[in-house]
PDB file of C-alpha atoms in Angstrom:
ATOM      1  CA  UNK A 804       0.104 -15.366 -18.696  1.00  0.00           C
ATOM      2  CA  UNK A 805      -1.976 -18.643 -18.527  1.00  0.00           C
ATOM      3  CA  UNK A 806       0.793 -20.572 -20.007  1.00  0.00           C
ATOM      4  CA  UNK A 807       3.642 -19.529 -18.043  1.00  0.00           C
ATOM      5  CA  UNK A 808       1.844 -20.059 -15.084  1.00  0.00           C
ATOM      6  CA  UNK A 809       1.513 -23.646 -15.976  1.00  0.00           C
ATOM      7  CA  UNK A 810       4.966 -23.638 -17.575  1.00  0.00           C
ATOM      8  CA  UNK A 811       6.881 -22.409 -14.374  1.00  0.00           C
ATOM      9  CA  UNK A 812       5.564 -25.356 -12.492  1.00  0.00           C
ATOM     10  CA  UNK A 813       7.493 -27.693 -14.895  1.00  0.00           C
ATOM     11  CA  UNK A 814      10.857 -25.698 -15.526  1.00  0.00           C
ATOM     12  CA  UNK A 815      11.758 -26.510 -11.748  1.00  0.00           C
ATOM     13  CA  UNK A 816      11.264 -30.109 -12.018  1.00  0.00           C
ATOM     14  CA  UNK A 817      13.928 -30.582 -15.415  1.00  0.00           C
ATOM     15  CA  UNK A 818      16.699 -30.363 -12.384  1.00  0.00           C
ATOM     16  CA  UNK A 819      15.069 -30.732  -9.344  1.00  0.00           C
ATOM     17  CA  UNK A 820      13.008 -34.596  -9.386  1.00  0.00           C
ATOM     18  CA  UNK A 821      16.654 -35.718  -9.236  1.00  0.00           C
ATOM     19  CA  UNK A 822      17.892 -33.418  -6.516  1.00  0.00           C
ATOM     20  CA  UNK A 823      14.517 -34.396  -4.847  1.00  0.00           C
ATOM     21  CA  UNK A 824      15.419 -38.300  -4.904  1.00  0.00           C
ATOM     22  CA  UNK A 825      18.454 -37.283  -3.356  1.00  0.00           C
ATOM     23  CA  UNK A 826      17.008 -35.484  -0.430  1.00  0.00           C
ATOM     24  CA  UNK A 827      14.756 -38.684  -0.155  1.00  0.00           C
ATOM     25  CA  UNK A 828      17.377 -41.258  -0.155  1.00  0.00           C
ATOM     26  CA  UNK A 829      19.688 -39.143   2.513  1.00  0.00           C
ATOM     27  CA  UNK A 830      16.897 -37.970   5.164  1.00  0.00           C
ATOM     28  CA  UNK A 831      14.355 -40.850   4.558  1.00  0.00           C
ATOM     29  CA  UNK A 832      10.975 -40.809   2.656  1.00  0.00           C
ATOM     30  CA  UNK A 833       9.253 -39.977   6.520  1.00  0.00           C
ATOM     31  CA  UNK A 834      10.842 -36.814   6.263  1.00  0.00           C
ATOM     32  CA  UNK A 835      11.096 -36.093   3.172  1.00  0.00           C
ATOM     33  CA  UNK A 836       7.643 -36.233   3.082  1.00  0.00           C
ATOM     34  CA  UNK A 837       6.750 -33.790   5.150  1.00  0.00           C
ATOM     35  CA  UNK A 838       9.629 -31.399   4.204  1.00  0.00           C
ATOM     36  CA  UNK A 839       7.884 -31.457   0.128  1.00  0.00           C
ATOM     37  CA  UNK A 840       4.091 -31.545   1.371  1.00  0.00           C
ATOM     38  CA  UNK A 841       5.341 -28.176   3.151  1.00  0.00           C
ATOM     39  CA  UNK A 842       6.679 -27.044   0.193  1.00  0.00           C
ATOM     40  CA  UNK A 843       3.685 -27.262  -2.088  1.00  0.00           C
ATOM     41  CA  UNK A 844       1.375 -25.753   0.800  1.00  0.00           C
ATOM     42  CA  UNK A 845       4.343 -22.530   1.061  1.00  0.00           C
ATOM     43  CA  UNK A 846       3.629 -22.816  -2.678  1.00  0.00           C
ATOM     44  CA  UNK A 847      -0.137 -22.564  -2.361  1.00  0.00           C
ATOM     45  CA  UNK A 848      -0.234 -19.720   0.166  1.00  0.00           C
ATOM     46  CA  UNK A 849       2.054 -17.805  -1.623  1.00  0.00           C
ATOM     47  CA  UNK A 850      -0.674 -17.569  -4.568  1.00  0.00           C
ATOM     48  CA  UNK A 851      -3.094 -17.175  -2.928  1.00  0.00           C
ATOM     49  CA  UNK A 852      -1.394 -13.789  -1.000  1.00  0.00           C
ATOM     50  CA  UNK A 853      -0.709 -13.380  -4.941  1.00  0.00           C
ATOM     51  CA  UNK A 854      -4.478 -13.762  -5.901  1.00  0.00           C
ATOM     52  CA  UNK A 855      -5.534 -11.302  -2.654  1.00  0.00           C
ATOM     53  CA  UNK A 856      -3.077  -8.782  -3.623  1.00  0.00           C
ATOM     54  CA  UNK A 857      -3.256  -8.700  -7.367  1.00  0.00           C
ATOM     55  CA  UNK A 858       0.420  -9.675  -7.744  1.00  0.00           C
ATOM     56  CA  UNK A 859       1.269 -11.668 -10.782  1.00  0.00           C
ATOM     57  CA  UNK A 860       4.775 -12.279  -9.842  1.00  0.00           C
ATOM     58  CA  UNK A 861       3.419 -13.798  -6.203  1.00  0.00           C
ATOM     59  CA  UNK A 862       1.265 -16.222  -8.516  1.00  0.00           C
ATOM     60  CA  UNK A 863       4.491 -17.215 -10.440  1.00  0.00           C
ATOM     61  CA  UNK A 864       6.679 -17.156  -7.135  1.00  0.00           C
ATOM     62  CA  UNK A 865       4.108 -19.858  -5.854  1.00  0.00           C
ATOM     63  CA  UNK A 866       3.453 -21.636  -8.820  1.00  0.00           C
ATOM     64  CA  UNK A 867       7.796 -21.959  -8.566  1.00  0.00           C
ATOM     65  CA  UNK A 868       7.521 -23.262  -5.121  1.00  0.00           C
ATOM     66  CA  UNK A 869       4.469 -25.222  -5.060  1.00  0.00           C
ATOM     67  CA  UNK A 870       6.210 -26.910  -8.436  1.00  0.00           C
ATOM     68  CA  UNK A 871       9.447 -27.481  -6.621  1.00  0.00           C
ATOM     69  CA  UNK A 872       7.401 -29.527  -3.676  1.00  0.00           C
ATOM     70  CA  UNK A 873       4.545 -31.108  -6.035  1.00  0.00           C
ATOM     71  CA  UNK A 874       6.709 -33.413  -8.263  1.00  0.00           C
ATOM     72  CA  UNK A 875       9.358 -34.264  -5.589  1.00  0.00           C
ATOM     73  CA  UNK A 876       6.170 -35.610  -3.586  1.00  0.00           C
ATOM     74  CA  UNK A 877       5.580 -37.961  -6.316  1.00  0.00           C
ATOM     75  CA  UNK A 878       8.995 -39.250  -6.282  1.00  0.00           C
ATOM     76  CA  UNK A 879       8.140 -39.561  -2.398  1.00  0.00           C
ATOM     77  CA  UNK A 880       4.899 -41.127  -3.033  1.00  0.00           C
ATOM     78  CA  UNK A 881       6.548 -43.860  -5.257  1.00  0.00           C
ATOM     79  CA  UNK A 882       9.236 -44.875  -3.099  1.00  0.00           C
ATOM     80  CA  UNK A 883       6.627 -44.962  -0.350  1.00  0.00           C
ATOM     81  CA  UNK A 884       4.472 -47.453  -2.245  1.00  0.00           C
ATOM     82  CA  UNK A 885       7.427 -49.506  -3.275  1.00  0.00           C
ATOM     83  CA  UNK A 886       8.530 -50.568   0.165  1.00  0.00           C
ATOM     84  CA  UNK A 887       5.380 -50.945   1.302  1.00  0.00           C
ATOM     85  CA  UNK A 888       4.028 -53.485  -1.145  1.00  0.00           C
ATOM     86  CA  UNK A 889       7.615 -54.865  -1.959  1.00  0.00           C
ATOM     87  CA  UNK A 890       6.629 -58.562  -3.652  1.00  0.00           C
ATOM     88  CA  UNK A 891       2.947 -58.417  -2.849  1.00  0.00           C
ATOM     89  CA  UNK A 892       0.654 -56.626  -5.693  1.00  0.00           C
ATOM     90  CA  UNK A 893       3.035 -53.337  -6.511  1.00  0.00           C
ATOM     91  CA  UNK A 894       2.037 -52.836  -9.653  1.00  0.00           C
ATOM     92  CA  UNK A 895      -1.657 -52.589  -8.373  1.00  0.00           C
ATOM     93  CA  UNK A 896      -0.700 -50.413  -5.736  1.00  0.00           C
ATOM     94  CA  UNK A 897       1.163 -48.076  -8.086  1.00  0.00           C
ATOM     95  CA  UNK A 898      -1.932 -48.164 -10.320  1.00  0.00           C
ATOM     96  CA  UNK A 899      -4.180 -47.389  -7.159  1.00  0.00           C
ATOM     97  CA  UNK A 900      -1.888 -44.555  -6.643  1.00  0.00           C
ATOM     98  CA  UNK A 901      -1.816 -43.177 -10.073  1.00  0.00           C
ATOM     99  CA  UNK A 902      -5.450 -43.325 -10.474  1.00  0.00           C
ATOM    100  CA  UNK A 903      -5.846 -41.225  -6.764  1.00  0.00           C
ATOM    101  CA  UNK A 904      -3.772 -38.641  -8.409  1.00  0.00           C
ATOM    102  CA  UNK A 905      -5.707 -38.241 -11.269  1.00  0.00           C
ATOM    103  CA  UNK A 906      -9.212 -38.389  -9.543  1.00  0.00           C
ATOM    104  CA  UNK A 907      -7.393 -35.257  -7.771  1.00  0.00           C
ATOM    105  CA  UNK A 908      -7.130 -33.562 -11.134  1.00  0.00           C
ATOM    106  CA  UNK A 909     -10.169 -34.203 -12.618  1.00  0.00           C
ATOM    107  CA  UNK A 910     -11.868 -32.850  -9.282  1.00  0.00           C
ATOM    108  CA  UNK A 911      -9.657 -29.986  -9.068  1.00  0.00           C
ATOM    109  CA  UNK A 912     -10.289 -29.164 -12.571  1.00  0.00           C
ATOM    110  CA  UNK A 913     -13.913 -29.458 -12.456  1.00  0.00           C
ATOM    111  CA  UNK A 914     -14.832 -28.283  -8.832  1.00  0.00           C
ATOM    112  CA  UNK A 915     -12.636 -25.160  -7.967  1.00  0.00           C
ATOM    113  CA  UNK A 916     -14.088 -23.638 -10.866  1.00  0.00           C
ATOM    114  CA  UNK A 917     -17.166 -23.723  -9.743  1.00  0.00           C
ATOM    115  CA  UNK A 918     -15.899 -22.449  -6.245  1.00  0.00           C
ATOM    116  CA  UNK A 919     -14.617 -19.529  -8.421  1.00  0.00           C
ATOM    117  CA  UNK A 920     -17.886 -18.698  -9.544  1.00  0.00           C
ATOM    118  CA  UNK A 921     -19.680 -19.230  -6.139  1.00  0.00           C
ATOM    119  CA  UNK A 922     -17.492 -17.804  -4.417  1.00  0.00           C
ATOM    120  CA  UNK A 923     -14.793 -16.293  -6.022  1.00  0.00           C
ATOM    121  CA  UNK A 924     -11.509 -16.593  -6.745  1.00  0.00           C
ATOM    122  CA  UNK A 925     -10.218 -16.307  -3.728  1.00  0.00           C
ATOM    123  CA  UNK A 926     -11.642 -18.977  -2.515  1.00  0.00           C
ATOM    124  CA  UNK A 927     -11.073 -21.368  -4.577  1.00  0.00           C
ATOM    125  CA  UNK A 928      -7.949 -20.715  -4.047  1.00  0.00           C
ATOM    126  CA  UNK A 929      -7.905 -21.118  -0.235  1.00  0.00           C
ATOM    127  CA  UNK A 930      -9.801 -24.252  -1.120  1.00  0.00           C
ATOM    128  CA  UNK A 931      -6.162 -25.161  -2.553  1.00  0.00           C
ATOM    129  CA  UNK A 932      -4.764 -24.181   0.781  1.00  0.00           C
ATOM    130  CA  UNK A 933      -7.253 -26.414   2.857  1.00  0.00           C
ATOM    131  CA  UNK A 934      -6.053 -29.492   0.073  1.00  0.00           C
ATOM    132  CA  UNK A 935      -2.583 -29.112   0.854  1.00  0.00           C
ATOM    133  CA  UNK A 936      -2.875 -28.476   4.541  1.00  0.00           C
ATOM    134  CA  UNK A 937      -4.730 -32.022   4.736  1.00  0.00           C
ATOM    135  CA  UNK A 938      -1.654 -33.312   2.576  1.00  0.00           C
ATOM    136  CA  UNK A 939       0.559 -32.375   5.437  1.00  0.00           C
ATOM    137  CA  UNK A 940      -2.267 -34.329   7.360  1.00  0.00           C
ATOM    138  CA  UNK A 941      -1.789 -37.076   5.305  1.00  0.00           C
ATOM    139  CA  UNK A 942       1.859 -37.414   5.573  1.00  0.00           C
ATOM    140  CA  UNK A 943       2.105 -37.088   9.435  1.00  0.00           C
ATOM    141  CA  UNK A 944      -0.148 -39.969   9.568  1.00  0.00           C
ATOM    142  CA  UNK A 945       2.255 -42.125   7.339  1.00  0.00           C
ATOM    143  CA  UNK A 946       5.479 -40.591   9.167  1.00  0.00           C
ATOM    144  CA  UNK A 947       3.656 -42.229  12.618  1.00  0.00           C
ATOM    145  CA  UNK A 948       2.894 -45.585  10.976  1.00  0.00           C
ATOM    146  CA  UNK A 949       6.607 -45.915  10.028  1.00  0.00           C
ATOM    147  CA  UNK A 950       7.943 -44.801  13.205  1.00  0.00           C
ATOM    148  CA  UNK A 951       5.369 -47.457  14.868  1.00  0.00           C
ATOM    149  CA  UNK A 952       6.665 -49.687  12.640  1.00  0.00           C
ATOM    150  CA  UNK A 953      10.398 -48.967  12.982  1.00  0.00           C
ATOM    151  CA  UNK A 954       9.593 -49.321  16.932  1.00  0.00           C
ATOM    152  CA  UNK A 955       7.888 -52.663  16.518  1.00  0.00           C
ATOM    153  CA  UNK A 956      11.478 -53.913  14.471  1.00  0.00           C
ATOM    154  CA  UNK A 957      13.741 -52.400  17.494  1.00  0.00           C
ATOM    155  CA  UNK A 958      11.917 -54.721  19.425  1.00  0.00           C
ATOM    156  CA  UNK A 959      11.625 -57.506  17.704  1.00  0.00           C
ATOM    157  CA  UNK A 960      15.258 -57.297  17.172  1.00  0.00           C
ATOM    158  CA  UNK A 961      16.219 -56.772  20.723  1.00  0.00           C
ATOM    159  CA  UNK A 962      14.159 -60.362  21.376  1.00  0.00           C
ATOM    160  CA  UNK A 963      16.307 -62.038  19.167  1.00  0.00           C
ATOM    161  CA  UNK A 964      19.401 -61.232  20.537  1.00  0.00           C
ATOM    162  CA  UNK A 965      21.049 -63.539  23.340  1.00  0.00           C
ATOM    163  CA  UNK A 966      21.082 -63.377  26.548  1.00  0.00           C
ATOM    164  CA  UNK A 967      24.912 -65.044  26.975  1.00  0.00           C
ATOM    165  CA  UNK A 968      28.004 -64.958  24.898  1.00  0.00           C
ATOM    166  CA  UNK A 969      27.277 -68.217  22.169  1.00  0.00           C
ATOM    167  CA  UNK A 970      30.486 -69.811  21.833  1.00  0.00           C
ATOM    168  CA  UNK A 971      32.730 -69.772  18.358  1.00  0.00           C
ATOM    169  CA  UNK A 972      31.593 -71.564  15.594  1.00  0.00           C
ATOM    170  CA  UNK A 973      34.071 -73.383  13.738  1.00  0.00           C
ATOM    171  CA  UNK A 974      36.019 -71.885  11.215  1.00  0.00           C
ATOM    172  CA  UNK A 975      34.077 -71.582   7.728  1.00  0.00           C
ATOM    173  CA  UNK A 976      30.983 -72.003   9.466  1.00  0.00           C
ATOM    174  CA  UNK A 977      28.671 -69.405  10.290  1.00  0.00           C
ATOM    175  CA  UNK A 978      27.304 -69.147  14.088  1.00  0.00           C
ATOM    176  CA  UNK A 979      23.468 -68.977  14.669  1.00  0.00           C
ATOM    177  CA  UNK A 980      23.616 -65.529  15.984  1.00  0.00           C
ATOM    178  CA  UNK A 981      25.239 -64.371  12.713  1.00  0.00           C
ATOM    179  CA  UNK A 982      22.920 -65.996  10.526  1.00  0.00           C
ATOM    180  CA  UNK A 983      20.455 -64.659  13.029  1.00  0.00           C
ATOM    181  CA  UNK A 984      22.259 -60.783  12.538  1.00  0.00           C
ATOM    182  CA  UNK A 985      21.932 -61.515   8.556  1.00  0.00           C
ATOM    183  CA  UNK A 986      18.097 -62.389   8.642  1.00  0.00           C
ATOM    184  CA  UNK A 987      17.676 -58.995  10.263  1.00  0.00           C
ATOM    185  CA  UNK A 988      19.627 -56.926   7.901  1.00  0.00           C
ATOM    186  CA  UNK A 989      17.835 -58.325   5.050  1.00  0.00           C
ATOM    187  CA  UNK A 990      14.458 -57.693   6.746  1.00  0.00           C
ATOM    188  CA  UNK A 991      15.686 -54.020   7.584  1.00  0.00           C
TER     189      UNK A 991
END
């Protein structure tokens, strides 16, 4: 029973990493975000209501949507720390990242059973709970940093933009206000 618990977190992601990058790339890694981290906490409560009411297929049913959240995240969590560190130390950023996750792990796997035996299971799984709430936590923080920063752009891009009409540039040559509009794209 072990196994397939482990198992069913897995089976989802086969299909649904891709559909995952899909959400991500059509609603926007702010979202997105927040949309998976509430998946995997859904996922956690759901097992443990399955742990508090002795229901196997609960634990599977959670395991299932906490799986369907968890590895989409990841895809999240990658696109995340490409843009931010575009050209400036990405692959140590994607190594800080990595090694994060598997801190997490380790800590998971050597803490929360000593919860169990403290003070049950139960708690250790609501410990689970707690984790993922603060994941939420964590990506409502990063959802108001890009919105400041998305703000901060609006702005800067409404300073840049002229006050009166320039006149036409000749033909084949490119006006300052559209090399202007190009910068701004490319900076977008």
């Amino acid at each position: 029973q072990y196994n397939v618990l482990f198992s069913i977190y897995s089976w989802p992601n086969v299909v649904l990493v891709f559909i995952g990058g899909l959400v991500i790339d059509t609603y926007g890694s702010r979202r997105a975000s927040l949309a998976l981290a509430t998946l995997v906490l859904v996922g956690q409560v759901v097992m443990l209501i399955g742990v508090l009411q002795h229901r196997y297929w609960l634990l599977l049913s959670g395991r299932f949507i906490f799986g369907m959240g968890g590895e989409s995240l990841g895809v999240c969590q990658s696109i995340i720390v490409s843009r931010w560190f575009a050209g400036h130390e990405l692959a140590t950023a994607f190594g800080l990242s990595l090694t994060v996750s598997r801190i997490g792990s380790i800590l998971s796997f050597m803490l929360l059973p000593v919860v169990d035996q403290v003070a049950g299971i139960v708690s250790a799984f609501a410990v689970g709970v707690i984790i993922c709430a603060l994941s939420i936590c964590a990506a409502l923080v990063y959802a108001s940093i890009e919105l400041s920063v998305e703000h901060k752009r609006a702005e800067g891009a409404a300073a840049l933009q002229p006050t009166k009409t320039p006149t036409r540039a000749p033909a084949g040559e490119r006006s300052p206000r559209s090399r202007r509009s190009s910068l701004l794209q490319v900076a977008r």
